[in-house]
Every structure is written in C-alpha cells, then in structure tokens.
Coordinates of C-alpha atoms in Angstrom, one line a residue:
Chain S
X126 CA -45.1 -2.9 4.4
X127 CA -48.3 -4.7 3.7
X128 CA -50.4 -5.8 6.9
X129 CA -53.6 -7.9 8.0
X130 CA -54.8 -9.9 5.5
X131 CA -52.2 -10.0 2.6
X132 CA -49.1 -12.0 4.5
X133 CA -45.5 -11.7 4.1
X134 CA -45.4 -15.6 3.1
X135 CA -42.1 -16.8 1.7
X136 CA -42.7 -19.0 -1.5
X137 CA -40.7 -21.4 -3.2
X138 CA -42.4 -22.8 -6.2
X139 CA -40.5 -26.7 -7.9
X140 CA -36.8 -24.9 -7.1
X141 CA -34.0 -27.0 -9.2
X142 CA -31.5 -26.4 -9.1
X143 CA -28.4 -28.4 -10.9
X144 CA -24.8 -28.2 -11.2
X145 CA -23.8 -29.3 -14.6
X146 CA -25.0 -33.1 -14.0
X147 CA -25.5 -33.0 -10.3
X148 CA -28.9 -31.8 -9.0
X149 CA -28.6 -30.3 -5.5
X150 CA -31.9 -29.1 -5.0
X151 CA -34.4 -31.1 -6.9
X152 CA -38.0 -29.8 -7.4
X153 CA -38.2 -28.1 -3.6
X154 CA -41.3 -26.6 -3.3
X155 CA -42.6 -24.7 0.5
X156 CA -44.6 -22.1 1.8
X157 CA -42.8 -20.3 4.3
X158 CA -45.4 -18.2 7.0
X159 CA -44.8 -15.0 7.9
X160 CA -43.5 -15.0 11.8
X161 CA -42.8 -18.5 11.5
X162 CA -39.6 -20.5 12.5
X163 CA -38.7 -22.7 9.4
X164 CA -36.2 -25.8 10.3
X165 CA -34.5 -27.1 7.6
X166 CA -32.9 -29.9 8.4
X167 CA -31.0 -32.7 6.1
X168 CA -27.7 -34.5 6.2
X169 CA -24.3 -33.4 5.4
X170 CA -24.6 -31.7 1.7
X171 CA -28.4 -32.5 1.5
X172 CA -28.6 -29.0 -0.3
X173 CA -29.4 -26.5 2.1
X174 CA -27.1 -24.1 1.6
X175 CA -28.6 -24.0 -1.9
X176 CA -31.6 -23.8 -1.2
X177 CA -30.1 -20.8 1.0
X178 CA -28.7 -19.7 -1.4
X179 CA -30.8 -19.5 -3.7
X180 CA -33.6 -17.5 -1.6
X181 CA -31.0 -15.1 -1.3
X182 CA -30.7 -14.6 -5.2
X183 CA -27.0 -15.1 -4.4
X184 CA -27.6 -18.4 -6.7
X185 CA -30.1 -18.4 -9.4
X186 CA -32.8 -21.7 -9.8
X187 CA -32.4 -23.6 -13.0
X188 CA -36.1 -23.9 -13.4
X189 CA -38.8 -23.5 -10.3
X190 CA -39.8 -19.6 -8.8
X191 CA -38.9 -18.2 -5.2
X192 CA -41.2 -15.4 -4.1
X193 CA -41.3 -13.2 -1.0
X194 CA -44.4 -12.0 -0.7
X195 CA -44.9 -11.8 -4.1
X196 CA -42.3 -10.6 -5.6
X197 CA -38.4 -11.5 -6.4
X198 CA -36.1 -11.5 -3.6
X199 CA -32.6 -8.9 -5.3
X200 CA -30.8 -6.5 -3.9
X201 CA -33.6 -3.7 -3.2
X202 CA -34.9 -5.8 -0.8
X203 CA -31.9 -6.9 0.8
X204 CA -32.2 -4.5 3.5
X205 CA -35.6 -6.7 4.6
X206 CA -32.9 -9.7 4.7
X207 CA -30.6 -11.2 7.3
X208 CA -28.0 -13.3 7.0
X209 CA -25.7 -15.9 8.5
X210 CA -23.9 -18.4 6.1
X211 CA -22.7 -20.9 7.3
X212 CA -19.1 -20.0 5.8
X213 CA -18.4 -17.9 9.0
X214 CA -16.5 -14.4 7.5
X215 CA -16.1 -10.7 8.8
X216 CA -12.9 -8.4 8.6
X217 CA -10.6 -9.5 11.0
X218 CA -8.8 -6.5 10.7
X219 CA -11.0 -4.0 11.5
X220 CA -12.5 -3.5 14.7
X221 CA -16.3 -4.8 15.8
X222 CA -17.6 -1.5 15.7
X223 CA -16.7 -0.5 12.3
X224 CA -17.5 -3.7 10.9
X225 CA -20.9 -3.4 12.2
X226 CA -21.4 -0.1 10.7
X227 CA -20.4 -0.7 7.6
X228 CA -22.2 -3.8 7.5
X229 CA -25.4 -2.3 9.1
X230 CA -25.4 0.1 6.4
X231 CA -24.8 -1.4 3.4
X232 CA -28.2 -3.2 4.8
X233 CA -30.2 0.4 5.3
X234 CA -29.2 1.0 8.9
X235 CA -28.2 4.5 10.0
X236 CA -24.9 4.6 11.7
X237 CA -26.5 6.1 15.4
X238 CA -29.0 3.3 15.2
X239 CA -26.3 0.8 14.4
X240 CA -24.2 1.6 17.3
X241 CA -27.4 1.4 19.7
X242 CA -28.1 -2.0 18.5
X243 CA -25.2 -3.2 19.1
X244 CA -24.3 -2.1 22.9
X245 CA -27.9 -3.7 23.6
X246 CA -26.6 -6.7 21.5
X247 CA -23.8 -7.2 22.9
X248 CA -24.3 -6.2 27.0
X249 CA -27.0 -9.2 26.0
X250 CA -24.3 -11.3 24.9
X251 CA -22.7 -10.5 28.1
X252 CA -19.3 -9.2 25.8
X253 CA -19.7 -5.2 25.5
X254 CA -15.8 -5.2 25.4
X255 CA -15.4 -6.2 21.9
X256 CA -16.6 -3.5 20.8
X257 CA -13.3 -2.4 20.5
X258 CA -11.5 -5.3 19.4
X259 CA -10.1 -6.6 16.2
X260 CA -12.5 -9.7 14.9
X261 CA -8.6 -12.0 15.0
X262 CA -8.6 -11.2 18.4
X263 CA -11.4 -12.9 19.0
X264 CA -11.8 -17.0 19.7
X265 CA -13.6 -18.5 17.5
X266 CA -17.3 -18.8 19.5
X267 CA -17.1 -15.4 20.1
X268 CA -16.8 -14.7 16.6
X269 CA -19.4 -16.4 15.8
X270 CA -21.3 -14.4 18.0
X271 CA -20.7 -11.0 16.5
X272 CA -21.6 -12.7 12.9
X273 CA -24.6 -12.9 15.1
X274 CA -25.3 -10.0 15.4
X275 CA -24.4 -8.8 12.3
X276 CA -26.7 -10.6 10.3
X277 CA -29.8 -9.3 12.5
X278 CA -28.5 -6.0 13.6
X279 CA -30.9 -4.0 10.8
X280 CA -33.9 -5.9 12.1
X281 CA -34.8 -8.0 9.1
X282 CA -38.1 -9.2 8.5
X283 CA -37.0 -12.7 6.9
X284 CA -33.8 -13.8 8.9
X285 CA -31.8 -16.8 6.7
X286 CA -29.5 -18.3 9.6
X287 CA -27.3 -21.2 8.4
X288 CA -26.3 -24.0 11.3
X289 CA -26.4 -21.3 13.6
X290 CA -25.3 -23.1 16.9
X291 CA -22.4 -25.1 15.6
X292 CA -19.4 -24.5 16.8
X293 CA -21.1 -22.8 20.1
X294 CA -21.1 -24.1 23.7
X295 CA -23.8 -25.1 25.7
X296 CA -24.2 -22.1 27.2
X297 CA -24.1 -19.7 24.3
X298 CA -26.6 -22.3 22.2
X299 CA -29.0 -21.3 25.1
X300 CA -28.3 -17.6 25.0
X301 CA -28.4 -17.4 21.0
X302 CA -31.5 -19.7 20.9
X303 CA -33.1 -17.4 23.1
X304 CA -32.4 -14.8 20.9
X305 CA -33.8 -16.2 18.1
X306 CA -36.7 -17.0 19.8
X307 CA -37.3 -13.1 20.7
X308 CA -36.4 -12.3 17.2
X309 CA -39.5 -14.4 16.1
X310 CA -41.8 -13.0 18.5
X311 CA -41.6 -9.6 17.2
X312 CA -42.2 -10.5 14.1
X313 CA -39.2 -11.7 12.1
X314 CA -39.9 -14.9 9.8
X315 CA -36.9 -17.0 11.1
X316 CA -35.5 -19.8 8.2
X317 CA -32.7 -22.1 9.5
X318 CA -31.0 -25.2 8.8
X319 CA -29.3 -27.6 11.2
X320 CA -28.6 -31.2 11.3
X321 CA -28.8 -31.0 15.6
X322 CA -32.5 -32.6 15.5
X323 CA -33.0 -31.1 19.2
X324 CA -32.5 -27.8 18.4
X325 CA -35.6 -27.8 15.1
X326 CA -37.6 -30.0 17.5
X327 CA -37.7 -26.9 20.4
X328 CA -37.8 -24.3 18.2
X329 CA -39.7 -24.8 14.9
X330 CA -42.9 -25.6 13.7
X331 CA -42.5 -25.8 10.4
X332 CA -39.6 -27.8 9.2
X333 CA -38.6 -29.7 6.0
X334 CA -36.0 -32.5 5.8
X335 CA -34.0 -32.6 2.6
X336 CA -32.4 -35.7 1.5
X337 CA -30.5 -35.3 -1.5
X338 CA -31.9 -32.1 -2.8
X339 CA -35.7 -33.7 -2.5
X340 CA -38.3 -32.5 0.6
X341 CA -38.6 -36.0 1.8
X342 CA -40.7 -35.0 5.1
X343 CA -42.5 -31.0 5.1
X344 CA -44.5 -29.7 7.2
X345 CA -45.9 -28.9 10.6
X346 CA -44.0 -30.7 13.3
X347 CA -46.8 -32.0 15.2
X348 CA -48.7 -33.6 12.0
X349 CA -45.2 -35.2 11.4
X350 CA -44.9 -36.3 14.6
X351 CA -48.7 -37.6 14.4
X352 CA -48.5 -38.9 10.9
X353 CA -45.5 -40.7 11.4
X354 CA -47.6 -43.0 14.2
X355 CA -45.0 -45.4 15.8
X356 CA -43.9 -44.4 19.0
X357 CA -41.4 -44.7 21.8
X358 CA -41.7 -46.6 24.7
X359 CA -39.0 -46.8 27.2
X360 CA -39.8 -49.5 30.4
X361 CA -37.6 -49.5 33.0
X362 CA -38.1 -52.6 35.6
X363 CA -36.2 -54.6 38.0
X364 CA -36.7 -58.1 35.8
X365 CA -35.4 -58.9 32.9
X366 CA -36.8 -57.2 29.3
X367 CA -35.3 -59.3 26.8
X368 CA -38.5 -61.2 25.8
X369 CA -40.2 -57.8 24.6
X370 CA -38.1 -57.8 21.6
X371 CA -40.2 -60.1 20.0
X372 CA -43.9 -58.9 20.9
X373 CA -46.1 -58.4 18.4
X374 CA -45.9 -54.7 17.1
X375 CA -42.7 -53.6 18.7
X376 CA -40.3 -52.6 15.5
X377 CA -37.5 -52.1 16.7
X378 CA -35.7 -52.3 20.6
X379 CA -32.5 -51.3 22.0
X380 CA -31.6 -52.3 25.7
X381 CA -30.6 -49.3 27.9
X382 CA -29.2 -49.9 31.1
X383 CA -32.0 -49.6 33.1
X384 CA -34.1 -51.6 31.2
X385 CA -35.5 -51.4 27.0
X386 CA -36.2 -49.0 24.6
X387 CA -39.0 -50.3 22.1
X388 CA -40.6 -48.7 19.0
X389 CA -43.8 -50.0 18.5
X390 CA -46.2 -49.7 15.7
X391 CA -49.1 -47.6 17.8
X392 CA -50.6 -47.1 21.1
X393 CA -52.2 -50.1 21.0
X394 CA -49.2 -52.3 21.6
X395 CA -47.8 -50.4 24.6
X396 CA -51.3 -51.6 26.4
X397 CA -51.1 -55.3 25.3
X398 CA -47.1 -55.1 26.7
X399 CA -48.2 -53.5 30.3
X400 CA -50.4 -56.4 30.6
X401 CA -48.1 -59.2 29.3
X402 CA -45.4 -58.0 32.4
X403 CA -47.6 -55.9 35.0
X404 CA -47.4 -59.0 37.4
X405 CA -43.6 -59.7 36.7
X406 CA -42.4 -57.5 39.4
X407 CA -41.3 -53.8 40.0
X408 CA -41.8 -51.4 37.2
X409 CA -40.3 -48.7 38.3
X410 CA -41.1 -46.4 34.6
X411 CA -43.4 -46.7 31.8
X412 CA -43.4 -44.1 29.7
X413 CA -45.0 -43.6 26.1
X414 CA -43.0 -41.4 24.5
X415 CA -43.7 -38.9 21.1
X416 CA -41.2 -39.9 18.7
X417 CA -38.3 -37.9 18.8
X418 CA -37.7 -35.8 15.5
X419 CA -34.1 -37.8 15.6
X420 CA -36.1 -41.0 15.2
X421 CA -37.6 -40.0 12.3
X422 CA -34.6 -38.4 10.9
X423 CA -32.5 -40.9 11.0
X424 CA -35.4 -44.0 9.8
X425 CA -36.4 -41.3 6.6
X426 CA -32.6 -40.8 5.8
X427 CA -30.6 -43.3 7.1
X428 CA -32.9 -45.9 5.5
X429 CA -32.1 -44.7 2.2
X430 CA -28.8 -45.0 2.8
X431 CA -29.2 -48.8 3.3
Chain L
X109 CA -26.5 7.3 0.7
X110 CA -26.8 4.9 -2.0
X111 CA -24.6 1.3 -1.4
X112 CA -21.6 2.6 -4.2
X113 CA -20.7 5.6 -2.1
X114 CA -20.7 3.5 1.2
X115 CA -17.9 1.2 -0.2
X116 CA -16.5 4.2 -1.5
X117 CA -15.8 5.5 1.6
X118 CA -15.3 2.7 3.7
X119 CA -12.4 1.7 1.2
X120 CA -10.6 5.1 1.8
X121 CA -11.0 5.5 5.2
X122 CA -10.1 2.1 6.2
X123 CA -7.3 2.2 4.0
X124 CA -6.2 5.8 4.7
X125 CA -5.9 4.5 8.6
X126 CA -3.6 1.9 8.4
X127 CA -0.4 1.4 9.0
X128 CA 1.2 0.0 6.0
X129 CA -0.6 3.6 4.0
X130 CA 1.0 5.9 6.7
X131 CA 4.1 4.5 6.7
X132 CA 5.2 4.6 3.5
X133 CA 3.5 8.2 2.5
X134 CA 6.0 9.4 5.7
X135 CA 8.8 7.4 4.5
X136 CA 8.4 7.9 0.7
X137 CA 7.3 12.2 1.8
X138 CA 10.7 11.7 3.9
X139 CA 12.6 10.7 0.7
X140 CA 11.3 13.4 -0.8
X141 CA 12.5 15.7 1.7
X142 CA 15.9 14.6 1.5
X143 CA 16.1 14.9 -2.2
X144 CA 15.2 18.1 -2.7
X145 CA 17.8 18.8 0.2
X146 CA 20.9 17.0 -1.2
X147 CA 22.8 19.9 -1.5
X148 CA 22.6 20.8 1.8
X149 CA 22.9 18.0 3.0
X150 CA 25.6 16.8 1.5
X151 CA 27.4 19.8 2.7
X152 CA 26.7 19.1 6.2
X153 CA 28.4 16.0 5.7
X154 CA 31.3 17.2 4.2
X155 CA 32.2 20.1 6.2
X156 CA 33.2 17.6 8.8
X157 CA 35.9 15.9 7.2
X158 CA 38.0 18.3 7.3
X159 CA 40.7 19.6 4.8
X160 CA 42.4 17.0 2.9
X161 CA 46.2 17.6 2.9
X162 CA 48.5 15.2 0.5
X163 CA 52.9 16.1 1.1
X164 CA 55.2 16.8 -2.0
X165 CA 58.4 15.2 -2.3
X166 CA 60.0 17.8 -4.7
X167 CA 63.1 16.1 -6.3
X168 CA 63.8 18.5 -8.5
X169 CA 63.4 21.6 -6.1
X170 CA 61.9 24.0 -8.3
X171 CA 58.8 22.8 -9.8
X172 CA 56.6 23.1 -6.7
X173 CA 55.4 26.5 -6.7
X174 CA 54.5 26.3 -9.8
X175 CA 52.6 22.8 -9.0
X176 CA 50.7 24.8 -6.4
X177 CA 49.9 27.6 -8.3
X178 CA 48.5 25.5 -10.9
X179 CA 46.8 23.5 -9.1
X180 CA 44.5 26.0 -7.5
X181 CA 42.9 26.4 -10.9
X182 CA 42.0 22.6 -10.8
X183 CA 41.0 22.7 -7.4
X184 CA 41.2 25.3 -4.5
X185 CA 40.4 23.3 -1.5
X186 CA 43.3 20.9 -2.2
X187 CA 45.8 21.7 0.0
X188 CA 49.9 20.6 -0.7
X189 CA 52.5 21.0 1.4
X190 CA 56.3 21.0 0.6
X191 CA 57.4 17.6 2.1
X192 CA 61.2 18.0 3.4
X193 CA 61.8 14.7 5.0
X194 CA 62.5 11.8 3.4
X195 CA 60.4 9.7 1.5
X196 CA 60.0 7.1 4.3
X197 CA 59.2 9.2 6.7
X198 CA 56.7 10.5 4.2
X199 CA 54.9 7.7 3.7
X200 CA 54.7 6.9 7.6
X201 CA 53.1 10.4 8.0
X202 CA 51.1 8.9 5.2
X203 CA 50.1 5.7 7.0
X204 CA 49.4 7.5 9.9
X205 CA 46.8 9.8 7.8
X206 CA 48.4 12.8 8.9
X207 CA 48.0 13.1 5.0
X208 CA 45.7 11.8 2.2
X209 CA 48.9 10.7 0.4
X210 CA 52.6 11.9 -0.9
X211 CA 53.6 13.1 -4.3
X212 CA 56.7 12.5 -5.7
X213 CA 57.7 15.2 -8.9
X214 CA 60.5 14.5 -10.7
X215 CA 61.9 15.4 -14.2
X216 CA 62.2 12.7 -17.1
X217 CA 65.0 11.9 -19.3
X218 CA 63.6 14.7 -21.5
X219 CA 63.1 17.2 -18.6
X220 CA 59.5 16.8 -18.8
X221 CA 57.7 16.5 -15.1
X222 CA 56.5 13.5 -13.5
X223 CA 55.1 12.4 -11.0
X224 CA 54.5 9.2 -8.2
X225 CA 51.1 9.6 -6.2
X226 CA 52.0 6.8 -2.9
X227 CA 48.2 6.6 -1.1
X228 CA 46.8 4.1 1.4
X229 CA 44.7 2.8 -1.2
X230 CA 44.3 2.5 -4.9
X231 CA 40.8 2.8 -5.0
X232 CA 40.6 6.9 -4.3
X233 CA 40.0 8.6 -8.1
X234 CA 39.4 12.2 -6.7
X235 CA 42.6 13.6 -5.7
X236 CA 45.0 12.2 -8.0
X237 CA 42.7 13.0 -10.5
X238 CA 42.9 16.6 -9.7
X239 CA 46.7 16.5 -9.1
X240 CA 46.9 14.4 -12.2
X241 CA 45.2 17.3 -14.0
X242 CA 47.4 19.5 -12.5
X243 CA 50.2 17.7 -13.6
X244 CA 49.4 17.6 -16.8
X245 CA 49.1 21.6 -17.7
X246 CA 52.3 21.8 -16.0
X247 CA 53.7 19.0 -18.5
X248 CA 52.2 20.6 -21.5
X249 CA 53.9 24.5 -19.9
X250 CA 57.3 23.0 -19.9
X251 CA 56.6 21.2 -23.0
X252 CA 55.9 24.1 -24.6
X253 CA 59.0 26.4 -23.6
X254 CA 61.3 23.3 -25.0
X255 CA 59.0 23.6 -28.4
X256 CA 59.5 27.7 -27.8
X257 CA 56.0 27.8 -27.9
X258 CA 54.3 31.3 -26.8
X259 CA 51.7 31.0 -24.6
X260 CA 49.3 32.3 -26.8
X261 CA 50.1 29.3 -29.0
X262 CA 49.7 27.2 -26.6
X263 CA 46.1 28.6 -25.8
X264 CA 45.0 27.6 -29.6
X265 CA 46.7 24.8 -29.4
X266 CA 44.6 23.5 -26.3
X267 CA 41.6 25.8 -26.8
X268 CA 38.4 23.5 -27.7
X269 CA 36.7 23.9 -30.6
X270 CA 33.4 25.9 -30.2
X271 CA 30.4 23.7 -31.2
X272 CA 26.9 25.5 -30.6
X273 CA 23.9 23.8 -31.8
X274 CA 21.1 25.7 -33.0
X275 CA 17.4 24.8 -33.2
X276 CA 15.5 26.9 -36.1
X277 CA 12.0 26.1 -35.4
X278 CA 10.5 28.7 -33.3
X279 CA 9.2 26.7 -30.5
X280 CA 12.0 24.2 -30.2
X281 CA 13.1 23.5 -27.0
X282 CA 16.3 24.6 -25.9
X283 CA 19.4 22.4 -24.5
X284 CA 18.4 23.0 -20.9
X285 CA 14.8 22.5 -21.3
X286 CA 15.2 19.7 -23.1
X287 CA 17.1 18.0 -20.0
X288 CA 14.6 18.9 -17.9
X289 CA 11.6 17.6 -20.0
X290 CA 13.9 14.2 -19.7
X291 CA 14.0 14.0 -16.1
X292 CA 10.9 14.9 -15.4
X293 CA 10.0 12.3 -18.0
X294 CA 11.7 9.9 -15.9
X295 CA 10.6 10.6 -12.6
X296 CA 6.7 10.4 -13.8
X297 CA 7.7 7.1 -15.5
X298 CA 8.5 6.4 -11.8
X299 CA 5.9 7.1 -10.4
X300 CA 3.6 5.9 -12.6
X301 CA 5.4 2.6 -12.5
X302 CA 4.8 2.5 -8.2
X303 CA 1.1 3.5 -8.6
X304 CA -0.1 1.3 -10.8
X305 CA 1.8 -1.4 -9.1
X306 CA 0.6 -0.4 -5.3
X307 CA -2.6 0.5 -5.7
X308 CA -3.8 -2.1 -8.3
X309 CA -1.9 -4.4 -5.1
X310 CA -3.9 -2.7 -2.7
X311 CA -7.7 -3.2 -4.4
X312 CA -6.2 -7.5 -5.2
X313 CA -5.2 -7.9 -1.7
X314 CA -8.9 -6.1 -0.5
X315 CA -10.6 -8.5 -2.7
X316 CA -8.6 -10.9 -1.7
X317 CA -9.4 -11.0 2.2
X318 CA -12.8 -10.6 1.3
X319 CA -12.4 -13.6 -0.5
X320 CA -10.7 -15.6 2.0
X321 CA -12.4 -14.3 5.3
X322 CA -15.3 -14.8 3.8
X323 CA -16.9 -11.5 4.4
X324 CA -18.2 -12.0 0.8
X325 CA -21.1 -14.2 1.1
X326 CA -22.5 -11.6 3.4
X327 CA -20.9 -8.7 1.1
X328 CA -22.8 -10.0 -2.1
X329 CA -26.0 -10.7 -0.4
X330 CA -26.5 -7.0 0.4
X331 CA -24.4 -5.6 -2.7
X332 CA -24.4 -6.5 -5.9
X333 CA -20.6 -7.5 -7.1
X334 CA -20.5 -4.7 -9.7
X335 CA -21.1 -2.2 -7.6
X336 CA -18.4 -3.3 -5.0
X337 CA -15.9 -3.7 -7.6
X338 CA -16.3 0.1 -8.7
X339 CA -16.3 0.9 -5.1
X340 CA -12.9 -0.1 -4.3
X341 CA -11.5 0.5 -7.3
X342 CA -12.6 4.6 -6.5
X343 CA -12.0 4.3 -3.5
X344 CA -8.1 3.2 -3.6
X345 CA -7.9 5.9 -6.4
X346 CA -9.7 8.3 -4.3
X347 CA -6.7 7.2 -2.0
X348 CA -4.2 7.9 -4.4
X349 CA -5.5 11.0 -4.8
X350 CA -4.6 11.5 -0.9
X351 CA -0.9 10.1 -1.1
X352 CA -0.3 12.1 -4.0
X353 CA -1.1 15.6 -2.5
X354 CA 0.7 15.0 0.7
X355 CA 3.4 14.0 -1.4
X356 CA 3.2 17.0 -3.6
X357 CA 2.5 19.7 -1.0
X358 CA 5.6 18.3 1.0
X359 CA 7.7 18.4 -2.0
X360 CA 6.6 21.7 -3.2
X361 CA 7.1 23.3 0.6
X362 CA 10.2 22.0 0.4
X363 CA 11.6 23.4 -2.6
X364 CA 10.6 26.6 -2.2

C-alpha cells in the first residue's frame, strides 16, 4: 500500500452518466481525500446511488473518469472496498455466520479472521445471539446491522454507505454512527449518502450536495457554512417580536412558541436588532447560530423547485 | 482460493445441506430400492392373501376330474372344490366370501362343455381367465374325440408354428439384448429428463433468490457476473453428480 506523501485519493473527473435522454449524473468532479468522511446529499432521485454505482464499477460512466489512488476501480480492488447498498439484501435462508464467511471470502478475507471479526461486531452491536439465526428471522433493523457488518467485515480501505441510517431507531443510529466514526479513525475512507442533514453535519468534513445530477454545493462543511453568509438569530422574549419580521437585513422569519427565529443577512444585523429591542423588556434568549445544513440544503435545492 | 472456487463450493455445500435436496435424494433412493426389490415385495404381499378357492357345480357329473387335471397345468395355485349343494347355497357361500367364485359346468346341445362363472364382481380377470383357458382345453379334447382325432392329431393341430429370427451380422444384438437396451434407453431418458429440469431449475432459483433478496448488488460489486454464473452452474453440476452417485451406489448395492 502506498503511504506518506502519496495519499489514496478517490477522484472523480467530469463524470457524467446518461440513461437514454435522462442525465442522472452531470459533470460531477470530486476529490475525496484519504481517511476522510465524505457526505453525499441530495433529494430523492438526485443521482447519489448512480454516482456510487459508478464508483464501484457497477455502471460505467458515459464520460469522465473515476480513479482511486490513480488506478481504475475494478474487481481486483474489490477486497479493499466495502459497500452497503441502499437496497438491503442478504440471503434470507442462510445463517448469519455462513453468510458473512461467504461474503467476506469473496472479498478475500479468510474464514478464521472473519469469525473473529464477526464476534467482535455482533457483540459490539449487542446481538451476539444472531450468529446462528437465519437472516429472514431477524427484524428489519437487525437485518440492517448484519448488512452493515457485511460491508465492513473485511476491513475495507474505502467504504461506501448508501443511506446507512434509514430505517433504524435512534439508539441503533447512534451505535452505527459510532462504528462509522471508529472506522474512519482507523483509517478508512468513507463515502456516505443521506437525506438526513443532521447526520452529515455531524460526521462529515467534506460534502457535496447533488441536485438533479449536478453538484450545487461542494467543499468543506465549515467553508460552506461561512460562504453561505446568512445566520440564524433565535430570540425568546416576553414581549411581541412580530415587528422584527420587517427589520432591514432580515431575509426570513418564523414564529416559534417561545419567540421568533430569524434568518439574517450577516452578523451586523443582529447587533442592530439587539439595540432596538434591548429596552423593550425581558429577553430570555438571544442566540446567533450558524446556519444548519438543513437551511442551506432547502435554500439551494428548494429554490429550484419553485 | 480464487473467487470462482469459493462460489462453486458455496453453491455446492449450501445446496447439499438443504432439506429439499436431502429429501428428494432419500425418496428417490427408497423408490429405487423398492423397484429393485419389486418381486420380493409382491411375493411378500401375495403370501398373506391365502389360497383362492372356486366352487364348482358339475351338472354333468363327469367333467370335474378332467377339468381339475387340466387346471393344474394352467394355474397350480388356483384350487377348485366340488360343491354338492344347490346353486343358491353356493351363491350364498360366494357372497360370504368363502369362495372366490362359482363355476357351473354343463354340456351344450352338441355335447361340448360350457360353463357359467359367478362372482361378486366381473372386474376380476385373473381367475375367470384361467378357468376359461382350462375350459378351452377341455372343449378341444371333447371336440377332438367327437371328430375321432387321436391325441397326436390334436397336438399337431394346436401346435404353434415355429418362427425364429436370426441376425446375420456378427455383432448384431440378440432379441434379449435388444429389449435390454430398449429398457436402458427409457431409464436413461427419464433420468436425463428429470436431471435437466431439476438442476436447471435449481440454478434458476438460486439466481432468482439473489435477485429478489438483492444480495446481487453486494455480490456483483465483488465478483464478476461471468464467474458467478459459471461458479453456480458447475456447483450445481457437482451437486447432480453427487446425487447420481448416491443413487447409483444404492441401486447397485441392492441389485446384488
């Protein structure tokens, strides 16, 4: 494996995929650095899964190139790649153990090691008793855990997770998130897609928002937020705040049960607002917040719906 | 180990362990054992039936000994018993299943033997068939003596013409060999027919499960479809060889 200055970078250059007249992915260029977590965001049908399939080599791009560490991805690299497909699926009639051993061996992991890893992961997810159960006997959420283990059991260098947290309860989401972060800390490059903004916000440094196949926002999370400029101002007070909706510099406003939530052009506006209300009465909360990814996403993607 | 072999053995071993495979193999083996031991089984069940008895009312008073002697040459196991009571009494006995049937022997106008057979149903063909054949012989004998033919003349008349087929080619098969070969062809034809349907179906089912359970997406990202296909086909092929071997071994063991 290459180490040091030559980092393993997953690079997509002007990747386009067309299905007939329909362009699923349009001129997508990305560079995903080694040992990073990269988030793919996008509305339903934005082209996330298609992009993943191209990265895996299941689909070939209509134009453009995808390289990992300067090489094409094909079946010779598959032991280094883990994939959690969006359409979950395992052999329904096969016991978890046999299933794992088979799938891991196909990715080049010997049986003994697989069993050791399987023990570790099953006890980590607090389901060690499932090892002898058939997959069809498990609940959907538990099947998903097994599926996740199947994607990571061979210790991949590049892990592709398509909607890893959909259909899980909050406790399991936390468990899975922790597992993903641990994998990242152990040196796995992780690419994952979600339509849950908070997951991406929490976990990814790099992200890309796809809309109708085109990347509309892309880069490091902090930069994206900073360049977005707008901030959220949350005010809770005892008196009426409705008039603030017409304050200059306020772009959007929402009344909440305890007060008001304003979207403002920049930080300066907040000080003007504070000055104007400070004498009016008791203010229990006055917070200037970074915009959430949710706001950015809705503005960027939602705008083109209108 | 290459991924091809992993797929091959996975297909082989997982199919080998399925209930359906074990059950079909067992059932077929049992049927095979049954077929090879068919004669023993039939004998076993025939023993329990006891002997079949037919009551005979001889209206002529002289046909019975002759008929009984002739019957011995047709069917040794069939027993006839002279019944001395009336016809109605005899019918009652048949109805209470003490006798299989009732045969009434008589002469017709030209003094040739005729017979009436009464039984619970006319569906039984074996006993009346034997009785009819016997009566035919007795009748021929009577007719011959009426025509004043000697036994020799009678034999000459009833003797079937000899007809034999001989193949001139040196390596030509004899009649017996031919029918053996014909039987074998039928057996092999059936075996091939079932094998093609069963094993091809197994492969198709395997692919269908992978498709419908969507394991395919994981598989296809780690192994090329061509390798998967051949791994499956040959894995099932190996399975079929195993099944055939089991059946052949049981078959040959019991034939001995």
